XYZ file of N, CA and C in Angstrom:
366
model
N -0.745 -43.953 41.515
C -1.210 -43.420 40.502
C -2.477 -42.484 40.746
N -2.690 -41.680 40.171
C -3.922 -40.643 40.254
C -4.875 -41.110 39.382
N -5.960 -40.832 39.581
C -7.285 -41.150 38.770
C -7.573 -39.821 37.924
N -7.812 -40.098 36.555
C -8.484 -38.874 35.952
C -9.787 -38.880 36.001
N -10.374 -37.813 35.293
C -11.858 -37.802 35.292
C -12.537 -39.048 34.566
N -11.839 -39.440 33.490
C -12.496 -40.518 32.676
C -12.117 -41.931 33.279
N -11.624 -42.044 34.506
C -11.352 -43.197 35.247
C -10.088 -43.863 34.713
N -9.277 -43.314 33.851
C -8.158 -44.014 33.164
C -6.993 -43.678 34.210
N -6.458 -44.553 34.862
C -5.156 -44.201 35.660
C -4.147 -43.314 35.064
N -3.848 -42.189 35.853
C -2.771 -41.396 35.213
C -1.322 -41.954 35.510
N -0.548 -42.022 34.447
C 0.708 -42.714 34.732
C 1.803 -41.716 35.048
N 1.652 -40.551 34.738
C 2.864 -39.749 34.819
C 3.411 -39.448 36.238
N 4.487 -39.355 36.412
C 5.037 -39.153 37.841
C 5.103 -37.591 38.072
N 5.248 -36.861 37.070
C 5.421 -35.188 37.243
C 4.313 -34.517 36.721
N 3.773 -33.367 37.415
C 2.919 -32.413 36.938
C 3.256 -31.897 35.483
N 2.218 -32.027 34.677
C 2.548 -31.612 33.305
C 1.633 -30.413 33.052
N 2.238 -29.375 32.450
C 1.368 -28.173 31.970
C 1.401 -27.825 30.685
N 0.267 -27.528 30.048
C 0.157 -27.110 28.673
C 0.811 -25.711 28.512
N 1.752 -25.813 27.752
C 2.632 -24.378 27.829
C 3.441 -24.428 26.405
N 3.491 -23.374 25.821
C 4.216 -23.257 24.417
C 5.398 -22.546 24.580
N 6.598 -23.110 24.650
C 7.959 -22.502 24.819
C 8.716 -23.118 23.757
N 9.736 -22.225 23.311
C 10.564 -22.432 22.199
C 11.616 -23.670 22.649
N 11.776 -24.497 21.726
C 12.974 -25.398 21.751
C 13.574 -25.681 20.539
N 14.640 -26.320 20.519
C 15.633 -26.602 19.553
C 16.098 -27.903 20.022
N 16.099 -28.843 18.962
C 16.414 -30.248 19.256
C 17.412 -30.828 18.020
N 18.305 -31.767 18.361
C 18.970 -32.593 17.333
C 18.974 -33.894 17.718
N 18.770 -34.896 16.714
C 18.871 -36.112 16.930
C 20.309 -36.713 17.065
N 20.574 -37.121 18.188
C 22.061 -37.376 18.588
C 22.613 -38.396 17.723
N 21.947 -39.513 17.450
C 22.585 -40.626 16.832
C 22.628 -40.461 15.196
N 22.191 -39.325 14.988
C 22.282 -39.099 13.399
C 23.435 -38.090 12.950
N 24.037 -37.628 14.136
C 25.264 -36.761 13.736
C 24.833 -35.421 13.175
N 23.585 -35.046 13.332
C 22.992 -33.666 12.780
C 23.917 -32.722 13.632
N 24.278 -31.629 12.994
C 24.910 -30.449 13.576
C 23.916 -29.392 13.983
N 23.011 -29.183 13.058
C 22.161 -27.991 13.141
C 20.753 -28.414 13.835
N 20.462 -27.610 14.865
C 19.223 -28.007 15.664
C 18.017 -27.464 14.912
N 16.805 -28.169 15.146
C 15.719 -27.961 14.411
C 14.714 -27.319 15.570
N 14.150 -26.074 14.965
C 13.290 -25.409 16.113
C 11.904 -25.970 16.185
N 11.505 -25.888 17.361
C 10.155 -26.606 17.480
C 9.563 -25.673 18.572
N 8.175 -25.934 19.034
C 7.286 -25.541 19.971
C 7.104 -26.548 20.848
N 6.821 -26.430 22.236
C 6.506 -27.242 22.977
C 4.793 -27.198 23.168
N 4.238 -28.304 23.378
C 2.670 -28.308 23.793
C 2.421 -28.339 25.262
N 3.364 -28.954 25.891
C 3.448 -29.312 27.357
C 4.673 -29.499 27.869
N 4.969 -29.407 29.114
C 6.057 -29.560 29.842
C 5.934 -29.948 31.140
N 6.775 -30.858 31.589
C 6.894 -31.323 33.100
C 8.443 -31.295 33.347
N 8.644 -31.623 34.633
C 10.024 -31.799 34.968
C 10.876 -33.201 34.622
N 9.827 -33.952 34.215
C 10.049 -35.433 33.568
C 10.270 -35.461 32.203
N 9.722 -34.511 31.387
C 9.768 -34.624 29.889
C 8.805 -33.481 29.307
N 8.667 -33.636 27.981
C 7.816 -32.496 27.240
C 7.145 -33.137 26.035
N 6.112 -32.428 25.809
C 5.523 -32.726 24.342
C 5.694 -31.709 23.564
N 6.165 -32.011 22.209
C 6.311 -30.827 21.201
C 5.839 -31.139 19.804
N 5.734 -30.283 18.932
C 5.306 -30.354 17.686
C 6.431 -30.106 16.623
N 6.485 -30.922 15.642
C 7.515 -30.642 14.592
C 7.339 -31.285 13.393
N 7.722 -30.784 12.126
C 7.527 -31.199 10.971
C 8.354 -32.477 10.486
N 9.352 -32.828 11.481
C 10.094 -34.024 11.191
C 9.477 -35.311 11.728
N 9.607 -36.503 11.297
C 9.111 -37.704 11.644
C 10.250 -38.124 12.610
N 10.068 -38.361 13.757
C 10.908 -39.038 14.942
C 10.460 -40.367 15.267
N 11.391 -41.174 15.185
C 11.161 -42.736 15.602
C 11.140 -42.804 17.084
N 10.447 -43.703 17.751
C 10.371 -44.034 19.077
C 11.932 -44.510 19.357
N 12.417 -43.962 20.821
C 13.509 -44.352 21.353
C 14.717 -43.588 20.789
N 14.610 -42.641 19.653
C 15.510 -41.708 19.187
C 16.069 -40.865 20.430
N 17.347 -40.565 20.626
C 17.831 -39.658 21.727
C 18.067 -38.351 21.081
N 17.475 -37.310 21.797
C 17.550 -36.002 21.243
C 18.474 -35.187 22.261
N 19.145 -34.215 21.481
C 19.753 -33.225 22.435
C 18.877 -32.074 22.498
N 18.351 -31.523 23.621
C 17.272 -30.523 23.695
C 17.773 -29.116 24.247
N 17.423 -28.108 23.691
C 17.581 -26.739 24.267
C 16.403 -26.091 24.367
N 15.883 -25.820 25.795
C 14.592 -25.472 26.169
C 14.717 -23.892 26.584
N 14.107 -22.983 25.828
C 14.136 -21.575 26.194
C 13.034 -21.164 26.978
N 13.227 -21.239 28.305
C 12.248 -20.987 29.232
C 12.021 -19.511 29.482
N 10.795 -18.811 29.571
C 10.366 -17.658 29.619
C 11.184 -17.056 30.826
N 11.757 -15.889 30.776
C 12.477 -15.252 31.882
C 13.813 -15.755 32.205
N 14.425 -16.774 31.432
C 15.702 -17.242 31.482
C 16.581 -16.783 30.408
N 17.832 -16.446 30.952
C 18.735 -15.923 29.842
C 19.395 -17.097 28.886
N 19.687 -18.097 29.494
C 20.307 -19.391 28.968
C 19.274 -20.466 28.716
N 19.284 -21.229 27.758
C 18.416 -22.397 27.607
C 18.771 -23.573 28.691
N 17.821 -24.089 28.975
C 18.023 -25.486 29.536
C 18.388 -26.583 28.689
N 19.553 -27.167 28.867
C 20.152 -28.260 28.088
C 19.795 -29.632 28.768
N 19.184 -30.519 27.891
C 18.901 -31.810 28.371
C 18.888 -32.826 27.230
N 19.056 -34.008 27.676
C 18.940 -35.205 26.681
C 17.625 -35.848 26.920
N 17.076 -36.176 26.008
C 15.713 -36.825 26.101
C 15.600 -37.871 25.171
N 14.411 -38.615 25.230
C 14.216 -39.760 24.309
C 12.745 -39.786 23.925
N 12.411 -40.005 22.667
C 11.272 -40.063 21.942
C 10.555 -41.218 22.579
N 9.364 -41.013 23.209
C 8.573 -41.954 23.859
C 7.368 -42.359 23.010
N 6.813 -41.482 22.288
C 5.814 -41.640 21.235
C 5.838 -40.498 20.167
N 5.144 -40.765 18.988
C 5.145 -39.899 17.923
C 3.859 -40.183 17.218
N 3.133 -39.177 16.872
C 1.916 -39.393 16.305
C 1.633 -38.300 15.215
N 1.225 -38.563 14.016
C 1.092 -37.510 12.941
C -0.314 -36.673 13.151
N -0.241 -35.456 12.821
C -1.420 -34.813 12.757
C -1.407 -33.929 11.676
N -2.645 -33.402 11.468
C -2.994 -32.390 10.213
C -4.050 -31.647 10.684
N -4.027 -30.296 10.342
C -5.027 -29.367 10.565
C -5.257 -28.578 9.328
N -5.947 -27.527 9.260
C -6.408 -26.786 8.049
C -5.090 -26.115 7.696
N -4.243 -25.554 8.696
C -3.127 -24.702 8.426
C -1.917 -25.478 8.235
N -1.633 -26.632 9.004
C -0.405 -27.224 9.026
C -0.608 -28.832 9.088
N 0.578 -29.396 9.017
C 0.610 -30.999 9.383
C 2.251 -31.234 9.870
N 2.120 -32.113 10.734
C 3.411 -32.460 11.326
C 3.156 -33.691 12.344
N 4.061 -33.694 13.384
C 4.102 -34.782 14.303
C 3.931 -34.253 15.748
N 3.140 -34.686 16.459
C 3.288 -34.512 18.035
C 4.117 -35.497 18.438
N 5.225 -34.914 19.443
C 6.060 -35.945 19.895
C 6.041 -35.927 21.360
N 6.056 -37.142 22.169
C 6.293 -37.088 23.474
C 7.669 -37.553 23.792
N 8.095 -36.932 24.783
C 9.503 -37.181 25.102
C 9.778 -37.201 26.694
N 10.756 -38.076 27.083
C 11.132 -38.088 28.376
C 12.629 -37.471 28.563
N 12.843 -36.956 29.638
C 14.273 -36.281 29.923
C 15.069 -37.542 30.518
N 16.125 -37.876 29.636
C 17.186 -38.823 30.173
C 18.262 -38.190 31.267
N 18.683 -36.945 30.599
C 19.770 -36.393 31.483
C 19.197 -34.748 31.639
N 19.068 -34.287 32.763
C 18.856 -32.975 32.991
C 19.433 -32.614 34.371
N 20.109 -31.396 34.364
C 20.674 -30.961 35.716
C 19.439 -30.714 36.662
N 19.827 -31.066 38.064
C 18.791 -30.981 38.970
C 18.427 -29.553 39.089
N 19.220 -28.495 38.963
C 18.679 -27.145 39.070
C 17.953 -26.898 37.873
N 18.107 -27.419 36.549
C 17.266 -27.051 35.451
C 15.911 -27.704 35.751
N 15.786 -28.854 36.295
C 14.481 -29.655 36.570
C 13.776 -28.704 37.580
N 14.498 -28.114 38.539
C 13.774 -27.155 39.613
C 13.381 -25.931 38.736
N 13.963 -25.526 37.813
C 13.407 -24.234 37.034
C 12.180 -24.613 36.410
N 12.060 -25.804 35.851
C 10.779 -26.227 35.224
C 9.687 -26.463 36.180
N 10.121 -27.037 37.309
C 9.070 -27.109 38.311
C 8.568 -25.756 38.732
N 9.419 -24.933 38.986
C 8.949 -23.424 39.381
C 8.136 -22.875 38.423
N 8.619 -23.037 37.198
C 7.691 -22.329 36.028
C 6.286 -23.021 36.064
N 6.250 -24.411 36.226
C 4.876 -24.950 36.200
C 3.995 -24.444 37.426
N 4.615 -24.344 38.602
C 3.918 -23.997 39.907
C 3.492 -22.558 39.686
N 4.440 -21.708 39.127
C 3.970 -20.197 39.140
C 2.804 -20.224 38.246
N 2.679 -20.849 36.977
C 1.648 -20.716 36.130
C 0.452 -21.311 36.708
N 0.522 -22.425 37.403
C -0.835 -23.056 37.898
C -1.359 -22.157 38.971
N -0.498 -21.342 39.690
C -1.040 -20.493 40.734
C -1.963 -19.433 39.969
N -1.555 -18.847 38.820
C -2.101 -17.737 38.274
C -3.440 -17.999 37.492
């Protein structure tokens, strides 16, 4: 584990980057056919944080379509809600969601890694 500046151990295994990318998700065990659009707050090759107006319970399994910049096709993954926290600002209210990837193709995980490393260099 690495140490953060506030001396709290960092538990993440993957480098996480604050980045806003378009996503679409469905809650798989609810049989919903239509995806819900959302925006990521951060992304890593192990999971992502995003904002939504829908309350999602911990451990819900999600079908995710992640629209990475410069890619023609979305990354398709299966994820699990790890935490959900309500938020409210002057303009909007909703939920911050933390998710981890349960299933993602190795080449898609690599695309996310390459995206993160390219933005960290600039």
